[in-house]
PDB file of C-alpha atoms in Angstrom:
ATOM      1  CA  MET A   1      -0.109  -0.069   0.000  1.00  0.00           C
ATOM      2  CA  ASN A   2       1.346   3.517  -1.051  1.00  0.00           C
ATOM      3  CA  VAL A   3       1.468   5.969   1.777  1.00  0.00           C
ATOM      4  CA  GLY A   4       1.860   9.636   2.155  1.00  0.00           C
ATOM      5  CA  LEU A   5       3.577  10.536   5.490  1.00  0.00           C
ATOM      6  CA  VAL A   6       2.826  13.976   7.144  1.00  0.00           C
ATOM      7  CA  TYR A   7       5.087  14.698   9.943  1.00  0.00           C
ATOM      8  CA  HIS A   8       5.325  17.787  11.991  1.00  0.00           C
ATOM      9  CA  PRO A   9       9.022  18.591  13.166  1.00  0.00           C
ATOM     10  CA  ALA A  10       8.006  20.270  16.190  1.00  0.00           C
ATOM     11  CA  ALA A  11       6.105  17.139  17.299  1.00  0.00           C
ATOM     12  CA  GLY A  12       6.836  13.627  17.048  1.00  0.00           C
ATOM     13  CA  GLY A  13       7.653  12.649  20.589  1.00  0.00           C
ATOM     14  CA  GLY A  14      11.291  12.066  19.697  1.00  0.00           C
ATOM     15  CA  VAL A  15      10.588   9.868  16.793  1.00  0.00           C
ATOM     16  CA  SER A  16      12.114  10.963  13.545  1.00  0.00           C
ATOM     17  CA  PRO A  17      10.304  10.696  10.049  1.00  0.00           C
ATOM     18  CA  GLU A  18      13.195   8.247   9.101  1.00  0.00           C
ATOM     19  CA  GLU A  19      12.306   6.052  11.860  1.00  0.00           C
ATOM     20  CA  LEU A  20       8.577   6.102  11.024  1.00  0.00           C
ATOM     21  CA  THR A  21       9.286   5.341   7.586  1.00  0.00           C
ATOM     22  CA  LEU A  22      11.223   2.178   8.450  1.00  0.00           C
ATOM     23  CA  THR A  23       8.419   1.236  10.859  1.00  0.00           C
ATOM     24  CA  LEU A  24       5.845   1.651   8.119  1.00  0.00           C
ATOM     25  CA  SER A  25       7.966  -0.373   5.876  1.00  0.00           C
ATOM     26  CA  ARG A  26       8.288  -3.148   8.295  1.00  0.00           C
ATOM     27  CA  GLN A  27       4.526  -3.178   8.501  1.00  0.00           C
ATOM     28  CA  GLY A  28       4.450  -3.509   4.727  1.00  0.00           C
ATOM     29  CA  TYR A  29       3.590  -0.044   3.770  1.00  0.00           C
ATOM     30  CA  ASN A  30       5.383   1.935   0.985  1.00  0.00           C
ATOM     31  CA  VAL A  31       5.999   5.540   1.929  1.00  0.00           C
ATOM     32  CA  VAL A  32       6.147   7.444  -1.580  1.00  0.00           C
ATOM     33  CA  VAL A  33       6.048  10.924  -0.184  1.00  0.00           C
ATOM     34  CA  THR A  34       7.037  12.737   3.002  1.00  0.00           C
ATOM     35  CA  MET A  35       5.767  16.220   3.748  1.00  0.00           C
ATOM     36  CA  ASP A  36       5.593  18.517   6.933  1.00  0.00           C
ATOM     37  CA  HIS A  37       2.227  19.791   5.789  1.00  0.00           C
ATOM     38  CA  VAL A  38      -0.221  19.244   3.082  1.00  0.00           C
ATOM     39  CA  GLU A  39      -2.563  22.046   1.725  1.00  0.00           C
ATOM     40  CA  ASP A  40      -4.833  19.656  -0.464  1.00  0.00           C
ATOM     41  CA  ALA A  41      -4.893  16.191  -1.681  1.00  0.00           C
ATOM     42  CA  SER A  42      -3.761  16.730  -5.197  1.00  0.00           C
ATOM     43  CA  ARG A  43      -0.077  16.134  -4.531  1.00  0.00           C
ATOM     44  CA  LEU A  44      -0.984  12.845  -2.709  1.00  0.00           C
ATOM     45  CA  HIS A  45      -2.796  11.690  -5.865  1.00  0.00           C
ATOM     46  CA  GLN A  46       0.001  12.550  -7.854  1.00  0.00           C
ATOM     47  CA  HIS A  47       2.072   9.901  -6.201  1.00  0.00           C
ATOM     48  CA  ASN A  48      -0.748   7.352  -6.198  1.00  0.00           C
ATOM     49  CA  VAL A  49      -1.134   7.298  -2.254  1.00  0.00           C
ATOM     50  CA  GLN A  50      -3.868   5.155  -1.093  1.00  0.00           C
ATOM     51  CA  LEU A  51      -3.489   5.959   2.580  1.00  0.00           C
ATOM     52  CA  MET A  52      -2.463   9.537   4.233  1.00  0.00           C
ATOM     53  CA  VAL A  53      -0.616   8.922   7.532  1.00  0.00           C
ATOM     54  CA  VAL A  54      -0.132  12.056   9.877  1.00  0.00           C
ATOM     55  CA  ALA A  55       2.272  12.013  12.922  1.00  0.00           C
ATOM     56  CA  GLY A  56       1.989  14.774  15.037  1.00  0.00           C
ATOM     57  CA  GLY A  57      -0.329  16.943  17.495  1.00  0.00           C
ATOM     58  CA  ASP A  58      -3.792  18.175  17.117  1.00  0.00           C
ATOM     59  CA  GLY A  59      -2.957  21.123  14.880  1.00  0.00           C
ATOM     60  CA  THR A  60      -1.160  18.955  12.400  1.00  0.00           C
ATOM     61  CA  ILE A  61      -3.792  16.161  12.432  1.00  0.00           C
ATOM     62  CA  SER A  62      -6.797  18.900  12.066  1.00  0.00           C
ATOM     63  CA  ARG A  63      -4.887  20.289   8.978  1.00  0.00           C
ATOM     64  CA  ALA A  64      -4.185  17.118   7.187  1.00  0.00           C
ATOM     65  CA  ALA A  65      -7.895  15.932   7.933  1.00  0.00           C
ATOM     66  CA  LEU A  66      -9.085  19.059   6.524  1.00  0.00           C
ATOM     67  CA  ALA A  67      -6.916  18.752   3.245  1.00  0.00           C
ATOM     68  CA  LEU A  68      -8.759  15.441   2.687  1.00  0.00           C
ATOM     69  CA  GLN A  69     -12.279  16.674   2.829  1.00  0.00           C
ATOM     70  CA  ASN A  70     -14.338  15.367  -0.117  1.00  0.00           C
ATOM     71  CA  THR A  71     -12.076  12.707  -0.995  1.00  0.00           C
ATOM     72  CA  ASP A  72     -12.038   8.939  -0.508  1.00  0.00           C
ATOM     73  CA  LEU A  73      -8.466   9.018   0.813  1.00  0.00           C
ATOM     74  CA  PRO A  74      -8.291   7.551   4.360  1.00  0.00           C
ATOM     75  CA  LEU A  75      -6.470   8.996   6.988  1.00  0.00           C
ATOM     76  CA  GLY A  76      -4.448   6.935   9.582  1.00  0.00           C
ATOM     77  CA  ILE A  77      -3.554   8.994  12.859  1.00  0.00           C
ATOM     78  CA  LEU A  78      -0.252   8.431  14.820  1.00  0.00           C
ATOM     79  CA  PRO A  79      -0.733  11.107  17.809  1.00  0.00           C
ATOM     80  CA  MET A  80       2.601  12.389  18.849  1.00  0.00           C
ATOM     81  CA  GLY A  81       1.327  16.004  20.208  1.00  0.00           C
ATOM     82  CA  THR A  82       0.862  17.517  23.657  1.00  0.00           C
ATOM     83  CA  ALA A  83      -2.816  17.252  24.351  1.00  0.00           C
ATOM     84  CA  ASN A  84      -3.749  14.949  21.539  1.00  0.00           C
ATOM     85  CA  ASN A  85      -7.556  15.721  21.870  1.00  0.00           C
ATOM     86  CA  ILE A  86      -8.581  14.418  18.438  1.00  0.00           C
ATOM     87  CA  ALA A  87      -6.986  10.887  18.806  1.00  0.00           C
ATOM     88  CA  THR A  88      -8.174  10.454  22.192  1.00  0.00           C
ATOM     89  CA  THR A  89     -11.844  11.199  21.150  1.00  0.00           C
ATOM     90  CA  LEU A  90     -11.210   8.682  18.505  1.00  0.00           C
ATOM     91  CA  GLY A  91      -9.941   5.961  20.844  1.00  0.00           C
ATOM     92  CA  ILE A  92      -6.495   6.066  19.140  1.00  0.00           C
ATOM     93  CA  SER A  93      -3.992   5.783  21.814  1.00  0.00           C
ATOM     94  CA  SER A  94      -1.552   2.712  21.186  1.00  0.00           C
ATOM     95  CA  ASP A  95       2.043   2.951  20.080  1.00  0.00           C
ATOM     96  CA  PRO A  96       2.791   3.657  16.292  1.00  0.00           C
ATOM     97  CA  GLU A  97       3.662   0.223  15.586  1.00  0.00           C
ATOM     98  CA  GLU A  98       0.513  -1.183  16.960  1.00  0.00           C
ATOM     99  CA  LEU A  99      -1.743   1.333  15.238  1.00  0.00           C
ATOM    100  CA  MET A 100       0.023   0.395  11.971  1.00  0.00           C
ATOM    101  CA  GLN A 101      -0.813  -3.209  12.262  1.00  0.00           C
ATOM    102  CA  ARG A 102      -4.655  -2.294  13.300  1.00  0.00           C
ATOM    103  CA  TRP A 103      -5.208  -0.180  10.011  1.00  0.00           C
ATOM    104  CA  ARG A 104      -5.617  -2.922   7.611  1.00  0.00           C
ATOM    105  CA  ALA A 105      -8.598  -4.247   9.681  1.00  0.00           C
ATOM    106  CA  ALA A 106      -9.562  -0.892  11.129  1.00  0.00           C
ATOM    107  CA  GLU A 107     -13.216   0.529  10.765  1.00  0.00           C
ATOM    108  CA  LEU A 108     -13.620   3.689   8.492  1.00  0.00           C
ATOM    109  CA  LEU A 109     -15.107   6.412  10.712  1.00  0.00           C
ATOM    110  CA  LYS A 110     -16.686   9.202   8.655  1.00  0.00           C
ATOM    111  CA  LEU A 111     -15.618  12.219  10.743  1.00  0.00           C
ATOM    112  CA  ASP A 112     -17.664  15.313  10.771  1.00  0.00           C
ATOM    113  CA  VAL A 113     -15.983  18.732  10.658  1.00  0.00           C
ATOM    114  CA  GLY A 114     -17.136  22.288  11.470  1.00  0.00           C
ATOM    115  CA  LEU A 115     -17.595  25.197   9.433  1.00  0.00           C
ATOM    116  CA  PHE A 116     -16.901  28.789  10.995  1.00  0.00           C
ATOM    117  CA  LYS A 117     -18.415  31.744   8.940  1.00  0.00           C
ATOM    118  CA  GLN A 118     -17.293  35.327   9.685  1.00  0.00           C
ATOM    119  CA  GLY A 119     -18.711  37.834   7.302  1.00  0.00           C
ATOM    120  CA  SER A 120     -17.253  36.802   3.729  1.00  0.00           C
ATOM    121  CA  SER A 121     -14.518  34.360   5.229  1.00  0.00           C
ATOM    122  CA  SER A 122     -14.719  31.151   6.452  1.00  0.00           C
ATOM    123  CA  ARG A 123     -12.768  28.390   7.873  1.00  0.00           C
ATOM    124  CA  PHE A 124     -13.384  24.712   8.683  1.00  0.00           C
ATOM    125  CA  PHE A 125     -12.169  23.128  11.791  1.00  0.00           C
ATOM    126  CA  VAL A 126     -12.038  19.752  13.418  1.00  0.00           C
ATOM    127  CA  GLU A 127     -11.984  20.123  17.329  1.00  0.00           C
ATOM    128  CA  GLY A 128     -14.083  23.249  17.897  1.00  0.00           C
ATOM    129  CA  THR A 129     -14.562  27.101  18.357  1.00  0.00           C
ATOM    130  CA  GLY A 130     -15.544  29.328  21.135  1.00  0.00           C
ATOM    131  CA  GLY A 131     -15.253  32.205  23.161  1.00  0.00           C
ATOM    132  CA  GLY A 132     -14.182  33.579  26.570  1.00  0.00           C
ATOM    133  CA  LEU A 133     -11.915  31.442  28.694  1.00  0.00           C
ATOM    134  CA  LEU A 134     -10.323  29.376  25.928  1.00  0.00           C
ATOM    135  CA  PRO A 135      -9.265  31.981  23.532  1.00  0.00           C
ATOM    136  CA  ALA A 136      -8.110  34.188  26.332  1.00  0.00           C
ATOM    137  CA  GLY A 137      -5.821  31.428  27.522  1.00  0.00           C
ATOM    138  CA  ILE A 138      -4.670  30.732  24.147  1.00  0.00           C
ATOM    139  CA  ALA A 139      -3.701  34.301  23.642  1.00  0.00           C
ATOM    140  CA  ALA A 140      -1.951  34.443  26.809  1.00  0.00           C
ATOM    141  CA  MET A 141      -0.059  31.490  26.126  1.00  0.00           C
ATOM    142  CA  ASP A 142       1.124  32.605  22.737  1.00  0.00           C
ATOM    143  CA  ALA A 143       2.344  35.839  24.556  1.00  0.00           C
ATOM    144  CA  GLU A 144       4.353  33.806  26.987  1.00  0.00           C
ATOM    145  CA  PRO A 145       8.101  32.608  26.132  1.00  0.00           C
ATOM    146  CA  ARG A 146       8.075  29.517  24.061  1.00  0.00           C
ATOM    147  CA  ASP A 147       8.201  26.386  26.002  1.00  0.00           C
ATOM    148  CA  GLU A 148      11.462  24.546  24.960  1.00  0.00           C
ATOM    149  CA  THR A 149      10.838  21.554  27.479  1.00  0.00           C
ATOM    150  CA  HIS A 150       9.172  19.173  24.846  1.00  0.00           C
ATOM    151  CA  ASP A 151       7.584  17.464  27.900  1.00  0.00           C
ATOM    152  CA  PRO A 152       3.778  17.062  27.333  1.00  0.00           C
ATOM    153  CA  ALA A 153       2.956  16.805  30.959  1.00  0.00           C
ATOM    154  CA  ASP A 154       4.868  19.962  31.882  1.00  0.00           C
ATOM    155  CA  SER A 155       3.446  21.909  28.746  1.00  0.00           C
ATOM    156  CA  ILE A 156      -0.215  20.878  30.014  1.00  0.00           C
ATOM    157  CA  ARG A 157       0.388  22.083  33.471  1.00  0.00           C
ATOM    158  CA  ARG A 158       1.990  25.214  32.268  1.00  0.00           C
ATOM    159  CA  ALA A 159      -1.188  26.094  29.980  1.00  0.00           C
ATOM    160  CA  ILE A 160      -3.673  25.200  32.670  1.00  0.00           C
ATOM    161  CA  ARG A 161      -1.853  27.538  35.161  1.00  0.00           C
ATOM    162  CA  THR A 162      -2.144  30.259  32.647  1.00  0.00           C
ATOM    163  CA  TYR A 163      -5.765  29.403  32.015  1.00  0.00           C
ATOM    164  CA  ARG A 164      -6.613  29.673  35.745  1.00  0.00           C
ATOM    165  CA  ARG A 165      -4.551  33.029  35.950  1.00  0.00           C
ATOM    166  CA  VAL A 166      -6.525  34.436  33.063  1.00  0.00           C
ATOM    167  CA  PHE A 167      -9.787  33.027  34.274  1.00  0.00           C
ATOM    168  CA  ALA A 168      -9.322  34.949  37.742  1.00  0.00           C
ATOM    169  CA  SER A 169      -9.814  38.303  35.788  1.00  0.00           C
ATOM    170  CA  LEU A 170     -12.369  37.077  33.308  1.00  0.00           C
ATOM    171  CA  GLY A 171     -15.761  38.707  33.267  1.00  0.00           C
ATOM    172  CA  ALA A 172     -19.209  37.233  31.798  1.00  0.00           C
ATOM    173  CA  ARG A 173     -20.191  38.812  28.606  1.00  0.00           C
ATOM    174  CA  PRO A 174     -23.897  39.096  27.352  1.00  0.00           C
ATOM    175  CA  ILE A 175     -23.957  36.794  24.355  1.00  0.00           C
ATOM    176  CA  HIS A 176     -26.577  36.297  21.923  1.00  0.00           C
ATOM    177  CA  LEU A 177     -26.976  32.256  20.854  1.00  0.00           C
ATOM    178  CA  THR A 178     -29.278  30.917  18.152  1.00  0.00           C
ATOM    179  CA  LEU A 179     -29.086  27.024  18.294  1.00  0.00           C
ATOM    180  CA  ASP A 180     -30.929  25.510  15.265  1.00  0.00           C
ATOM    181  CA  GLY A 181     -33.323  28.453  15.011  1.00  0.00           C
ATOM    182  CA  GLU A 182     -33.936  29.010  18.780  1.00  0.00           C
ATOM    183  CA  ASP A 183     -32.726  32.172  20.094  1.00  0.00           C
ATOM    184  CA  SER A 184     -31.526  32.761  23.732  1.00  0.00           C
ATOM    185  CA  GLU A 185     -29.580  35.750  25.464  1.00  0.00           C
ATOM    186  CA  GLU A 186     -26.819  34.469  27.998  1.00  0.00           C
ATOM    187  CA  SER A 187     -24.171  36.018  30.032  1.00  0.00           C
ATOM    188  CA  LEU A 188     -21.103  33.803  29.572  1.00  0.00           C
ATOM    189  CA  LEU A 189     -17.595  33.083  30.749  1.00  0.00           C
ATOM    190  CA  LEU A 190     -17.184  30.203  28.343  1.00  0.00           C
ATOM    191  CA  LEU A 191     -18.670  29.096  25.094  1.00  0.00           C
ATOM    192  CA  GLU A 192     -17.411  26.102  23.123  1.00  0.00           C
ATOM    193  CA  ILE A 193     -18.942  24.739  20.078  1.00  0.00           C
ATOM    194  CA  LEU A 194     -17.212  21.042  19.974  1.00  0.00           C
ATOM    195  CA  ASN A 195     -16.664  18.465  17.460  1.00  0.00           C
ATOM    196  CA  ILE A 196     -14.906  16.130  19.892  1.00  0.00           C
ATOM    197  CA  LYS A 197     -14.963  15.746  23.644  1.00  0.00           C
ATOM    198  CA  SER A 198     -11.937  18.087  24.686  1.00  0.00           C
ATOM    199  CA  VAL A 199     -10.247  21.327  23.609  1.00  0.00           C
ATOM    200  CA  GLY A 200      -7.095  23.221  24.346  1.00  0.00           C
ATOM    201  CA  SER A 201      -4.760  21.528  26.810  1.00  0.00           C
ATOM    202  CA  GLN A 202      -7.108  18.521  27.406  1.00  0.00           C
ATOM    203  CA  VAL A 203     -10.020  20.432  28.835  1.00  0.00           C
ATOM    204  CA  VAL A 204     -12.691  17.653  28.792  1.00  0.00           C
ATOM    205  CA  LEU A 205     -16.074  19.505  28.371  1.00  0.00           C
ATOM    206  CA  SER A 206     -18.309  16.980  26.866  1.00  0.00           C
ATOM    207  CA  LEU A 207     -17.951  13.158  27.348  1.00  0.00           C
ATOM    208  CA  HIS A 208     -20.966  12.350  25.173  1.00  0.00           C
ATOM    209  CA  THR A 209     -19.857  14.011  22.007  1.00  0.00           C
ATOM    210  CA  GLU A 210     -19.607  11.918  18.902  1.00  0.00           C
ATOM    211  CA  PRO A 211     -17.448  13.432  16.085  1.00  0.00           C
ATOM    212  CA  ASP A 212     -19.643  11.391  13.471  1.00  0.00           C
ATOM    213  CA  ASP A 213     -23.101  11.960  14.552  1.00  0.00           C
ATOM    214  CA  GLY A 214     -23.888  15.106  12.553  1.00  0.00           C
ATOM    215  CA  PHE A 215     -24.117  17.407  15.581  1.00  0.00           C
ATOM    216  CA  LEU A 216     -22.051  19.803  17.412  1.00  0.00           C
ATOM    217  CA  SER A 217     -21.888  20.041  21.286  1.00  0.00           C
ATOM    218  CA  VAL A 218     -22.537  23.683  22.562  1.00  0.00           C
ATOM    219  CA  VAL A 219     -21.000  24.106  26.035  1.00  0.00           C
ATOM    220  CA  THR A 220     -21.889  27.085  28.125  1.00  0.00           C
ATOM    221  CA  ALA A 221     -20.868  28.499  31.460  1.00  0.00           C
ATOM    222  CA  GLY A 222     -21.730  31.715  33.395  1.00  0.00           C
ATOM    223  CA  GLU A 223     -21.109  33.120  36.786  1.00  0.00           C
ATOM    224  CA  ALA A 224     -22.920  30.250  38.476  1.00  0.00           C
ATOM    225  CA  GLN A 225     -20.294  27.962  37.195  1.00  0.00           C
ATOM    226  CA  ARG A 226     -17.309  30.282  38.098  1.00  0.00           C
ATOM    227  CA  HIS A 227     -16.252  28.144  41.291  1.00  0.00           C
ATOM    228  CA  GLU A 228     -16.679  24.916  39.439  1.00  0.00           C
ATOM    229  CA  ILE A 229     -14.403  25.904  36.768  1.00  0.00           C
ATOM    230  CA  ASP A 230     -11.756  27.303  39.079  1.00  0.00           C
ATOM    231  CA  THR A 231     -11.932  24.129  41.056  1.00  0.00           C
ATOM    232  CA  TYR A 232     -11.466  21.961  37.990  1.00  0.00           C
ATOM    233  CA  LEU A 233      -8.586  23.934  36.908  1.00  0.00           C
ATOM    234  CA  GLU A 234      -6.895  23.720  40.536  1.00  0.00           C
ATOM    235  CA  ARG A 235      -7.349  19.963  40.410  1.00  0.00           C
ATOM    236  CA  ARG A 236      -5.825  19.712  37.150  1.00  0.00           C
ATOM    237  CA  LEU A 237      -2.775  21.560  38.333  1.00  0.00           C
ATOM    238  CA  ASN A 238      -2.554  18.785  41.287  1.00  0.00           C
ATOM    239  CA  GLY A 239      -2.468  16.206  38.863  1.00  0.00           C
ATOM    240  CA  ILE A 240      -6.206  15.093  38.963  1.00  0.00           C
ATOM    241  CA  VAL A 241      -7.571  14.271  35.727  1.00  0.00           C
ATOM    242  CA  GLY A 242     -11.260  14.497  34.939  1.00  0.00           C
ATOM    243  CA  HIS A 243     -13.957  16.320  32.841  1.00  0.00           C
ATOM    244  CA  LEU A 244     -15.580  19.706  33.547  1.00  0.00           C
ATOM    245  CA  PRO A 245     -19.415  18.958  33.922  1.00  0.00           C
ATOM    246  CA  LEU A 246     -21.028  21.957  32.377  1.00  0.00           C
ATOM    247  CA  PRO A 247     -24.294  22.503  30.389  1.00  0.00           C
ATOM    248  CA  VAL A 248     -24.276  20.911  26.902  1.00  0.00           C
ATOM    249  CA  ARG A 249     -26.779  21.271  24.278  1.00  0.00           C
ATOM    250  CA  ARG A 250     -26.673  19.726  20.666  1.00  0.00           C
ATOM    251  CA  ALA A 251     -27.066  21.714  17.440  1.00  0.00           C
ATOM    252  CA  ARG A 252     -26.241  21.338  13.684  1.00  0.00           C
ATOM    253  CA  HIS A 253     -26.340  25.095  13.227  1.00  0.00           C
ATOM    254  CA  VAL A 254     -25.226  27.865  15.643  1.00  0.00           C
ATOM    255  CA  LYS A 255     -25.264  31.747  15.474  1.00  0.00           C
ATOM    256  CA  VAL A 256     -23.242  33.601  18.031  1.00  0.00           C
ATOM    257  CA  ARG A 257     -22.809  37.292  18.584  1.00  0.00           C
ATOM    258  CA  GLY A 258     -21.124  39.220  21.365  1.00  0.00           C
ATOM    259  CA  TRP A 259     -17.549  37.992  21.638  1.00  0.00           C
ATOM    260  CA  ASP A 260     -14.633  40.318  20.726  1.00  0.00           C
ATOM    261  CA  ALA A 261     -12.514  37.203  20.179  1.00  0.00           C
ATOM    262  CA  MET A 262     -13.068  33.484  19.372  1.00  0.00           C
ATOM    263  CA  HIS A 263     -10.850  30.604  18.766  1.00  0.00           C
ATOM    264  CA  VAL A 264     -11.031  28.217  15.729  1.00  0.00           C
ATOM    265  CA  ASP A 265      -9.174  25.018  16.644  1.00  0.00           C
ATOM    266  CA  ASP A 266      -5.852  26.684  17.860  1.00  0.00           C
ATOM    267  CA  GLU A 267      -6.117  29.979  16.116  1.00  0.00           C
ATOM    268  CA  VAL A 268      -7.546  33.102  17.998  1.00  0.00           C
ATOM    269  CA  ARG A 269      -9.530  35.330  15.720  1.00  0.00           C
ATOM    270  CA  GLY A 270     -10.557  38.940  16.418  1.00  0.00           C
ATOM    271  CA  THR A 271     -14.338  39.460  16.142  1.00  0.00           C
ATOM    272  CA  ASN A 272     -16.661  42.335  16.449  1.00  0.00           C
ATOM    273  CA  ALA A 273     -19.064  42.058  19.232  1.00  0.00           C
ATOM    274  CA  ASP A 274     -21.794  43.192  16.956  1.00  0.00           C
ATOM    275  CA  GLU A 275     -21.167  40.849  14.222  1.00  0.00           C
ATOM    276  CA  GLU A 276     -23.011  37.421  13.816  1.00  0.00           C
ATOM    277  CA  ILE A 277     -20.692  34.432  13.492  1.00  0.00           C
ATOM    278  CA  GLU A 278     -22.073  31.294  12.190  1.00  0.00           C
ATOM    279  CA  ILE A 279     -21.046  27.688  12.958  1.00  0.00           C
ATOM    280  CA  GLN A 280     -22.552  24.618  11.392  1.00  0.00           C
ATOM    281  CA  VAL A 281     -21.624  20.865  10.970  1.00  0.00           C
ATOM    282  CA  VAL A 282     -20.461  19.217   7.783  1.00  0.00           C
ATOM    283  CA  GLU A 283     -21.242  15.571   8.136  1.00  0.00           C
ATOM    284  CA  GLY A 284     -18.869  12.764   7.134  1.00  0.00           C
ATOM    285  CA  ALA A 285     -16.266  15.056   5.607  1.00  0.00           C
ATOM    286  CA  VAL A 286     -13.150  12.851   6.355  1.00  0.00           C
ATOM    287  CA  ASN A 287     -12.420   9.075   6.245  1.00  0.00           C
ATOM    288  CA  VAL A 288     -10.378   8.153   9.270  1.00  0.00           C
ATOM    289  CA  LEU A 289      -9.161   4.623  10.337  1.00  0.00           C
ATOM    290  CA  VAL A 290     -10.030   3.800  14.015  1.00  0.00           C
TER     291      VAL A 290
END
């Protein structure tokens, strides 16, 4: 089987693309092209690729998955990032060689993606989008000196510490929400519209989200949940894992107005509080081996 390997040099968990290529070869795969990113699938088709393998973190996996939209080319995931939110939701957690062995008999999951529309621009996402705590935390992390430790546990603790510091001064905002045509006005500290169970630095918000059911999970939190969120972040700093039980609703089409910034996967985008943002699910957009 001809394989295209997408490998992010900043991730990899200490495994080089040469090592991955040798391991793939031992499992009977023929690596015909290696890339550090892929913008679209046309380059893969030029090499007669039959399986695209992506080794890296959530950002690399998300971009690779989005490049395969509307193609029949399956995606094999080797999670080698810090949070690995996508792989965890999909139940992909074995070592690379075991995952490679499983691919031949693996099921094909039709992964949904989300579409974020802001004015005349739009962007697809795999993980989620939202306002409040997460984009504020991501922006604060981006402003700090780069973490050179490459230790996932340390990186996550550092991020959670930053989230908690930002959260201490975060105020609720009046947000207008429309979920599948139903309007509401809510005062929110956090809004997350998720395609998977967790976001950011392994912040687990929706245990029952399924990324192939044609719905997005809409998670909200206001002042009534402030203590619960802070306690969750404190517990995470003390090494206690778990999920943050917040109100969750399901929707296919969401409209949001009121934030001055929102994240789309790992990118923070400036928004105008008066402009309406549209988010909708795109069903079965990507074939993933699970």
